[in-house]
Backbone as JSON Lines, residues from 0, in Angstrom:
{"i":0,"aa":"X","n":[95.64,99.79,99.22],"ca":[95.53,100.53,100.45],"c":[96.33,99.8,101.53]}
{"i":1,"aa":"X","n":[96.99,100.84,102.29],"ca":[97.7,99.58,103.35],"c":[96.79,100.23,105.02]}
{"i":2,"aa":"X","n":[96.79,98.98,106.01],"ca":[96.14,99.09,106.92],"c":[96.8,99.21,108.06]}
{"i":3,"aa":"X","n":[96.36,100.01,109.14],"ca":[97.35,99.86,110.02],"c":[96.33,100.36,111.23]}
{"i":4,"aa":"X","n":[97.0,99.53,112.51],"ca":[96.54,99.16,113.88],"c":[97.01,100.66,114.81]}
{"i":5,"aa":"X","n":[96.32,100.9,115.43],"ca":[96.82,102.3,116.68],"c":[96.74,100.64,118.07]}
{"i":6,"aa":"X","n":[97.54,100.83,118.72],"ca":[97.83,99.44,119.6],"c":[98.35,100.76,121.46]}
{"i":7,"aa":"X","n":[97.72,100.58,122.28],"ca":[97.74,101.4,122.98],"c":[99.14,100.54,124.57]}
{"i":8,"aa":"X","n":[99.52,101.07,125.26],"ca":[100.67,100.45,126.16],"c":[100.09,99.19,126.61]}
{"i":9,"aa":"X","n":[99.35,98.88,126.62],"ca":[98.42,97.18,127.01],"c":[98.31,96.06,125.67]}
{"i":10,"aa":"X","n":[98.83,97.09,124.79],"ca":[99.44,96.23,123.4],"c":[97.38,95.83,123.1]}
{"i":11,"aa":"X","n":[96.84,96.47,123.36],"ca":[94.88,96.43,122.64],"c":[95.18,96.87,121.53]}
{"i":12,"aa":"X","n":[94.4,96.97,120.43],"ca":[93.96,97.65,119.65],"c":[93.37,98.81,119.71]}
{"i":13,"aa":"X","n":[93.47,99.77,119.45],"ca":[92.13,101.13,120.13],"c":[91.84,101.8,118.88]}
{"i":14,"aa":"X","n":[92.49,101.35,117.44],"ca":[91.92,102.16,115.97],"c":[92.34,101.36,114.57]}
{"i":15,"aa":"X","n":[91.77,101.35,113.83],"ca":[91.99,100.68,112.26],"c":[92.19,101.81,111.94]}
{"i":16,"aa":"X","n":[93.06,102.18,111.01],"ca":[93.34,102.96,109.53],"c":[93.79,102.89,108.47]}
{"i":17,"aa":"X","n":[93.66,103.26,107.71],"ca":[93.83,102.81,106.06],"c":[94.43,104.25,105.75]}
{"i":18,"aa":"X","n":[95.77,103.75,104.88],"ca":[96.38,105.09,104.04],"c":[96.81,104.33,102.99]}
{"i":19,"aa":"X","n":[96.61,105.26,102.18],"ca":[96.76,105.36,100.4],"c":[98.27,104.6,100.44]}
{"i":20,"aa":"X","n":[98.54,103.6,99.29],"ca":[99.87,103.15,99.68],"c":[101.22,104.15,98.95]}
{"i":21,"aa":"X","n":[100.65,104.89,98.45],"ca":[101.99,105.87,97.44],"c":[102.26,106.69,99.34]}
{"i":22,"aa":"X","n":[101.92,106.9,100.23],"ca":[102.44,106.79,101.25],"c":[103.65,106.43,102.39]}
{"i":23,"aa":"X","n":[103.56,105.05,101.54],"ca":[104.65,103.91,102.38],"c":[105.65,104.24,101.19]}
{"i":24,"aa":"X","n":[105.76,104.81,99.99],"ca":[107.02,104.53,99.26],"c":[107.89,105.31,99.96]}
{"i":25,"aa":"X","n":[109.1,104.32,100.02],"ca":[110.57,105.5,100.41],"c":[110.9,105.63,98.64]}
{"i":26,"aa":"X","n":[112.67,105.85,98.96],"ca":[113.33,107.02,98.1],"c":[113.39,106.09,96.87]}
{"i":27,"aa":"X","n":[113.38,104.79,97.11],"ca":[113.33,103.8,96.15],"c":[112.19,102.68,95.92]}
{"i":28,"aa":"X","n":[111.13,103.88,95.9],"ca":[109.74,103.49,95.44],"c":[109.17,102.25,96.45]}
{"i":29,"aa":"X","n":[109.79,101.06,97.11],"ca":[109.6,100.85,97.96],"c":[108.99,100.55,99.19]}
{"i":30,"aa":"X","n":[107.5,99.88,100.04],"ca":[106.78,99.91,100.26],"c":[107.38,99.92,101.78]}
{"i":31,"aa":"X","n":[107.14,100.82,102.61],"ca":[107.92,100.8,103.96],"c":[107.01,101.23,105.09]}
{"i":32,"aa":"X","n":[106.97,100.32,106.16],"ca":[105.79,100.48,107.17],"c":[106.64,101.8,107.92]}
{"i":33,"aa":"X","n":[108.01,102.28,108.09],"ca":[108.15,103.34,108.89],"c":[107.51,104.32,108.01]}
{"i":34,"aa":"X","n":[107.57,104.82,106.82],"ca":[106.98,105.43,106.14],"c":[105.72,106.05,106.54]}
{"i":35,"aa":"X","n":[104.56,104.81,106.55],"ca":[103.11,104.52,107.25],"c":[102.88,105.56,108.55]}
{"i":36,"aa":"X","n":[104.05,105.22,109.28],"ca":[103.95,105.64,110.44],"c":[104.98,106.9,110.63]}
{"i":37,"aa":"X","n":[105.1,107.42,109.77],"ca":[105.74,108.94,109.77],"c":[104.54,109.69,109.66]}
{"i":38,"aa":"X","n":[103.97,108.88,108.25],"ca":[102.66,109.83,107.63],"c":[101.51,110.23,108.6]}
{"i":39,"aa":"X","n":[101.19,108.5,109.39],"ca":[99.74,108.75,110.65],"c":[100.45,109.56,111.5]}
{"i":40,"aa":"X","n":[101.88,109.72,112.02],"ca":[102.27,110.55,113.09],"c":[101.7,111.98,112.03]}
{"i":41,"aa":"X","n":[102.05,112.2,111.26],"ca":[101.7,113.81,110.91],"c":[100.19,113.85,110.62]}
{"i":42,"aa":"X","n":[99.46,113.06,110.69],"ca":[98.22,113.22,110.9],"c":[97.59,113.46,112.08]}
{"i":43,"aa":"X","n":[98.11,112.38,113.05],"ca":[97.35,112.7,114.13],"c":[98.39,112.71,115.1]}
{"i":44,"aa":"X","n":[99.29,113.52,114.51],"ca":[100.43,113.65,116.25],"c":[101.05,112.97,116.7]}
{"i":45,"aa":"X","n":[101.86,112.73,117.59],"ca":[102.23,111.77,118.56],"c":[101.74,110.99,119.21]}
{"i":46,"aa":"X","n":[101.29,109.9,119.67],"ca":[100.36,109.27,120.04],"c":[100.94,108.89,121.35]}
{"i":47,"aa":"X","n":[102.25,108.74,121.94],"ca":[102.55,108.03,123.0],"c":[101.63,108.21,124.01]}
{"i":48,"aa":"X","n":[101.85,106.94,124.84],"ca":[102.26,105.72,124.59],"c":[102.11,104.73,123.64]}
{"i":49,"aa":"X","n":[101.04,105.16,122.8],"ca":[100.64,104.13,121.92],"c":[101.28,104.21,120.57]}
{"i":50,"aa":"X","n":[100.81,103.29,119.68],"ca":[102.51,103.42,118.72],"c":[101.17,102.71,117.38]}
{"i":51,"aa":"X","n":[101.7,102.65,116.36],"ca":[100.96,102.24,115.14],"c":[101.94,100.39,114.94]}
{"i":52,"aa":"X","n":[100.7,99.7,114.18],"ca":[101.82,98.68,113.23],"c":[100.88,98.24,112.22]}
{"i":53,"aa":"X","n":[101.56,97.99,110.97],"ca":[100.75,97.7,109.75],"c":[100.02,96.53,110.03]}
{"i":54,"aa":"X","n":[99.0,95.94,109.43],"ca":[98.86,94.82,109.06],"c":[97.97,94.19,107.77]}
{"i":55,"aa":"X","n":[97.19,93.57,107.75],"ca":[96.86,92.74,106.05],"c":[95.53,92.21,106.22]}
{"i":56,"aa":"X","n":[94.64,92.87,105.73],"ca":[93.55,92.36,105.79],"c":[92.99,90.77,105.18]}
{"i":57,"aa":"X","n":[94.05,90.57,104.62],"ca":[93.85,89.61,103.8],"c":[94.23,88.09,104.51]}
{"i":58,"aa":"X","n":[94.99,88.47,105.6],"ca":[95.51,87.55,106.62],"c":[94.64,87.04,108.01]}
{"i":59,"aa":"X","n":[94.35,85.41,107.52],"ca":[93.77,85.1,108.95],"c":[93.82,83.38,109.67]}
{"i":60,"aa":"X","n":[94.8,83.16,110.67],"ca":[94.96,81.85,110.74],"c":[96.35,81.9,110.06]}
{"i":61,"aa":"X","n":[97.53,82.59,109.72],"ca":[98.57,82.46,109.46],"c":[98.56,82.05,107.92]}
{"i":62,"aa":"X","n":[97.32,82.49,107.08],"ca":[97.03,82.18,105.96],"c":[96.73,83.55,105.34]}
{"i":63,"aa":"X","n":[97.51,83.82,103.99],"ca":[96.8,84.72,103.33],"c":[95.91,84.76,102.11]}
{"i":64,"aa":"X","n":[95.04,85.04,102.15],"ca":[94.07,84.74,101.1],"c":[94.31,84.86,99.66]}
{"i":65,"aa":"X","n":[95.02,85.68,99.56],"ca":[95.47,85.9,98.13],"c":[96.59,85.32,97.69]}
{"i":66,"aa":"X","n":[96.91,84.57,98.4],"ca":[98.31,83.29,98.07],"c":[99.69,84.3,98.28]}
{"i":67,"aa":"X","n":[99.79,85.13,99.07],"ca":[100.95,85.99,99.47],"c":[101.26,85.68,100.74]}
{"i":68,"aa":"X","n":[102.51,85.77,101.02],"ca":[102.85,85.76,102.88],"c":[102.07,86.41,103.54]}
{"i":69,"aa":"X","n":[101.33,85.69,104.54],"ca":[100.98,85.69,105.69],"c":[101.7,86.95,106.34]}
{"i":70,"aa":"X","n":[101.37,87.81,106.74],"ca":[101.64,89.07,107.81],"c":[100.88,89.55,109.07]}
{"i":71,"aa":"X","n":[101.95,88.61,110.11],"ca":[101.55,89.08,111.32],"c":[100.35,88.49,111.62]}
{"i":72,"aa":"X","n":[100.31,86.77,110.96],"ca":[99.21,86.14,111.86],"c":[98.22,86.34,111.65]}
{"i":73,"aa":"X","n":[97.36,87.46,110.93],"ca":[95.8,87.94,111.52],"c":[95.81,89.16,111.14]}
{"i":74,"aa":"X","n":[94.5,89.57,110.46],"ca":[94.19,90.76,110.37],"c":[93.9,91.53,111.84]}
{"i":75,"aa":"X","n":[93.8,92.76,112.14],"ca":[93.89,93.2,113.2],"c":[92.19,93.91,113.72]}
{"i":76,"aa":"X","n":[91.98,93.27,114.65],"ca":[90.78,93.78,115.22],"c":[90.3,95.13,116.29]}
{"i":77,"aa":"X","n":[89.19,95.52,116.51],"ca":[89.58,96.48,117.59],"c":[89.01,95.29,118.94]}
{"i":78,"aa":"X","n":[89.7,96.03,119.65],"ca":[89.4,95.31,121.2],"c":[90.77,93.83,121.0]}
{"i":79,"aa":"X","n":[91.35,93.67,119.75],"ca":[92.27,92.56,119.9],"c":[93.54,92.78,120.41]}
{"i":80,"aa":"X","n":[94.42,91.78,120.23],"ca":[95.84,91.93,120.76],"c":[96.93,92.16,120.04]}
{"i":81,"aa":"X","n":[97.92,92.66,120.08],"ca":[99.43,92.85,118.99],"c":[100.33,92.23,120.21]}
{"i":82,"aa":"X","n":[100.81,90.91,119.77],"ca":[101.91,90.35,120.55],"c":[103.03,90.58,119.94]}
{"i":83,"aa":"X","n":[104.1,91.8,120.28],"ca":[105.63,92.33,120.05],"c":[106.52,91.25,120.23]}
{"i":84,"aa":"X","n":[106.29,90.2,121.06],"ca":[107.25,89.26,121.02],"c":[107.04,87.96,120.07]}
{"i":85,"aa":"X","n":[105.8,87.81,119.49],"ca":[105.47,87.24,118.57],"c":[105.15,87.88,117.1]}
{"i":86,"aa":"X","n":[104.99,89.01,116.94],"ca":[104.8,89.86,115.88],"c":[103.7,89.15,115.38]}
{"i":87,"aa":"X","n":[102.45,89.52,115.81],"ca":[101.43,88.83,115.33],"c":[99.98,89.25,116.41]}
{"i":88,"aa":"X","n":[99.48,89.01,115.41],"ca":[97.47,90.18,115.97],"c":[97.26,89.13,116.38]}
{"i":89,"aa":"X","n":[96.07,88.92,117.38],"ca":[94.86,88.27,117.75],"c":[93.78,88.38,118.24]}
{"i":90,"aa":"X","n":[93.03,87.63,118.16],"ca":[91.72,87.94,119.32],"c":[91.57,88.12,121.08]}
{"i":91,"aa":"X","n":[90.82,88.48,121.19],"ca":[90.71,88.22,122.9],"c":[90.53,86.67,122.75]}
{"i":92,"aa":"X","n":[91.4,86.16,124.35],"ca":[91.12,84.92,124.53],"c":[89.23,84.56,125.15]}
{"i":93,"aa":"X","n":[88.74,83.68,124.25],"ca":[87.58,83.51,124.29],"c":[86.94,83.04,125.86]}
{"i":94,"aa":"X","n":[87.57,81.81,126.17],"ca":[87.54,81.31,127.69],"c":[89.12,81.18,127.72]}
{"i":95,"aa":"X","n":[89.26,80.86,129.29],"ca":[90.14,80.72,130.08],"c":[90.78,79.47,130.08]}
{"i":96,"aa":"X","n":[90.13,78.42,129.63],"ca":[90.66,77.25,129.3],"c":[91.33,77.2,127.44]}
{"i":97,"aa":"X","n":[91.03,78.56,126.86],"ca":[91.4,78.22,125.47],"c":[92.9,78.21,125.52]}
{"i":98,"aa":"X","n":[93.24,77.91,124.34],"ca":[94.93,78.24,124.56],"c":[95.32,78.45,122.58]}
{"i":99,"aa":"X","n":[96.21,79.81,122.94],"ca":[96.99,80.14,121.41],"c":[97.74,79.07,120.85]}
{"i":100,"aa":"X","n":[96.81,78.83,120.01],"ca":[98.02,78.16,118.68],"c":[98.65,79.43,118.39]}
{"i":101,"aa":"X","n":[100.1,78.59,118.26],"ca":[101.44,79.8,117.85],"c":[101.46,79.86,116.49]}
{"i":102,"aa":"X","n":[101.22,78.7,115.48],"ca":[101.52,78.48,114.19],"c":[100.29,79.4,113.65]}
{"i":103,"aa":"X","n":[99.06,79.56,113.96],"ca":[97.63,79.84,113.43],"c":[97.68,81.46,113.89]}
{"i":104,"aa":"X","n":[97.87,81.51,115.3],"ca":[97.62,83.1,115.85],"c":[96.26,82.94,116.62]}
{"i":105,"aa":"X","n":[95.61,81.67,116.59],"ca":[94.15,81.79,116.98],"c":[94.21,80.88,118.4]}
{"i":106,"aa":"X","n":[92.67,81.08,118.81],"ca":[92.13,79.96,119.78],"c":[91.99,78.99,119.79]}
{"i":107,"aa":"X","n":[92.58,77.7,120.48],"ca":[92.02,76.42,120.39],"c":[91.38,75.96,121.54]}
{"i":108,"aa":"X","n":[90.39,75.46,121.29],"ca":[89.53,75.22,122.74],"c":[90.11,73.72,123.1]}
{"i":109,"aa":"X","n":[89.72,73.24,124.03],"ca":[90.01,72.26,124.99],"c":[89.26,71.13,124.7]}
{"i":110,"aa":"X","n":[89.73,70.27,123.97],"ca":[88.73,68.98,123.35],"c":[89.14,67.82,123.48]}
Protein backbone atom coordinates (compact mmCIF):
# COMPACT_ATOMS: atom_id res chain seq x y z
CA UNK A 1 0.00 0.00 0.00
CA UNK A 2 1.54 3.36 -0.56
CA UNK A 3 0.69 6.36 1.83
CA UNK A 4 0.26 9.69 1.19
CA UNK A 5 -0.06 13.16 3.16
CA UNK A 6 -2.95 15.99 1.95
CA UNK A 7 -0.38 19.02 3.35
CA UNK A 8 -2.53 22.28 3.21
CA UNK A 9 -0.63 26.12 2.10
CA UNK A 10 0.88 26.26 5.86
CA UNK A 11 2.67 23.05 4.67
CA UNK A 12 0.27 21.07 8.08
CA UNK A 13 -0.86 17.97 7.46
CA UNK A 14 -4.81 17.99 7.22
CA UNK A 15 -5.25 13.96 5.83
CA UNK A 16 -3.48 10.38 5.66
CA UNK A 17 -4.36 8.18 2.69
CA UNK A 18 -3.54 4.97 1.53
CA UNK A 19 -3.90 3.77 -2.24
CA UNK A 20 -3.46 0.38 -3.58
CA UNK A 21 0.10 0.49 -5.11
CA UNK A 22 -0.81 -1.02 -8.81
CA UNK A 23 -1.86 2.79 -8.74
CA UNK A 24 1.57 4.42 -8.74
CA UNK A 25 2.67 2.08 -11.75
CA UNK A 26 3.52 4.18 -14.87
CA UNK A 27 3.95 2.75 -18.48
CA UNK A 28 6.94 0.81 -17.24
CA UNK A 29 5.45 -0.87 -14.33
CA UNK A 30 7.28 1.47 -12.22
CA UNK A 31 6.33 2.89 -8.86
CA UNK A 32 5.69 6.78 -9.36
CA UNK A 33 4.44 9.27 -6.68
CA UNK A 34 3.00 11.63 -9.70
CA UNK A 35 0.99 8.71 -10.52
CA UNK A 36 -0.37 8.69 -6.63
CA UNK A 37 -1.30 12.02 -7.13
CA UNK A 38 -3.09 11.92 -10.49
CA UNK A 39 -5.15 9.03 -8.98
CA UNK A 40 -6.13 11.11 -5.30
CA UNK A 41 -6.67 14.19 -7.72
CA UNK A 42 -9.45 12.00 -9.52
CA UNK A 43 -10.74 11.03 -6.38
CA UNK A 44 -11.16 13.88 -4.61
CA UNK A 45 -10.66 16.79 -7.10
CA UNK A 46 -8.44 19.46 -7.00
CA UNK A 47 -7.47 20.33 -3.80
CA UNK A 48 -5.68 23.75 -4.21
CA UNK A 49 -4.08 25.15 -2.36
CA UNK A 50 -3.22 22.11 -0.85
CA UNK A 51 -1.24 19.53 -2.77
CA UNK A 52 -0.57 15.64 -1.75
CA UNK A 53 3.14 13.98 -1.03
CA UNK A 54 3.88 10.31 -0.49
CA UNK A 55 5.43 9.08 2.41
CA UNK A 56 6.56 5.60 4.40
CA UNK A 57 5.22 4.43 7.24
CA UNK A 58 7.96 2.54 7.96
CA UNK A 59 10.19 5.67 8.39
CA UNK A 60 11.07 7.39 11.66
CA UNK A 61 14.21 9.37 12.85
CA UNK A 62 15.71 9.15 9.28
CA UNK A 63 15.61 5.36 9.84
CA UNK A 64 13.68 2.81 8.04
CA UNK A 65 12.55 -0.08 9.71
CA UNK A 66 12.68 -2.53 7.24
CA UNK A 67 16.35 -1.86 6.30
CA UNK A 68 15.24 0.27 3.06
CA UNK A 69 15.97 4.06 2.46
CA UNK A 70 14.70 6.25 4.70
CA UNK A 71 11.90 8.53 2.89
CA UNK A 72 11.39 11.88 3.81
CA UNK A 73 12.61 11.70 7.40
CA UNK A 74 9.38 10.47 9.13
CA UNK A 75 6.31 8.98 8.67
CA UNK A 76 3.71 11.67 8.30
CA UNK A 77 1.37 12.76 11.02
CA UNK A 78 -1.85 14.76 11.14
CA UNK A 79 -1.42 18.16 12.78
CA UNK A 80 2.56 17.64 11.58
CA UNK A 81 4.81 19.44 9.23
CA UNK A 82 6.11 18.74 5.40
CA UNK A 83 9.30 20.88 5.08
CA UNK A 84 9.60 21.45 0.89
CA UNK A 85 12.91 22.77 1.43
CA UNK A 86 14.03 19.90 3.36
CA UNK A 87 11.81 17.17 1.86
CA UNK A 88 11.02 15.70 5.01
CA UNK A 89 7.76 15.25 7.67
CA UNK A 90 7.81 16.21 11.23
CA UNK A 91 6.27 16.85 14.34
CA UNK A 92 5.04 20.02 15.88
CA UNK A 93 7.84 21.63 17.70
CA UNK A 94 7.24 20.41 21.26
CA UNK A 95 8.65 23.62 23.28
CA UNK A 96 10.18 26.62 22.06
CA UNK A 97 13.49 25.95 23.29
CA UNK A 98 13.54 22.48 21.24
CA UNK A 99 15.46 22.59 18.15
CA UNK A 100 15.32 20.15 14.69
CA UNK A 101 17.88 17.77 14.25
CA UNK A 102 18.36 17.95 10.40
CA UNK A 103 19.99 14.42 10.14
CA UNK A 104 16.93 12.66 12.40
CA UNK A 105 13.85 15.04 11.26
CA UNK A 106 13.04 15.15 15.06
CA UNK A 107 13.19 17.25 18.35
CA UNK A 108 16.05 17.74 20.46
CA UNK A 109 15.48 19.29 23.69
CA UNK A 110 17.95 21.52 25.42
CA UNK A 111 20.28 19.54 27.79
Amino acid sequence: MAHFAKINSSNIVIGLHVLNNKWLLDENNNESETKGIERLTQIHGDISPNYWKQYSIHTKGNVHSQGKDPFRKNSANLNGHYDSERDAFYDTQPFASWTLNETKGDWDCPV
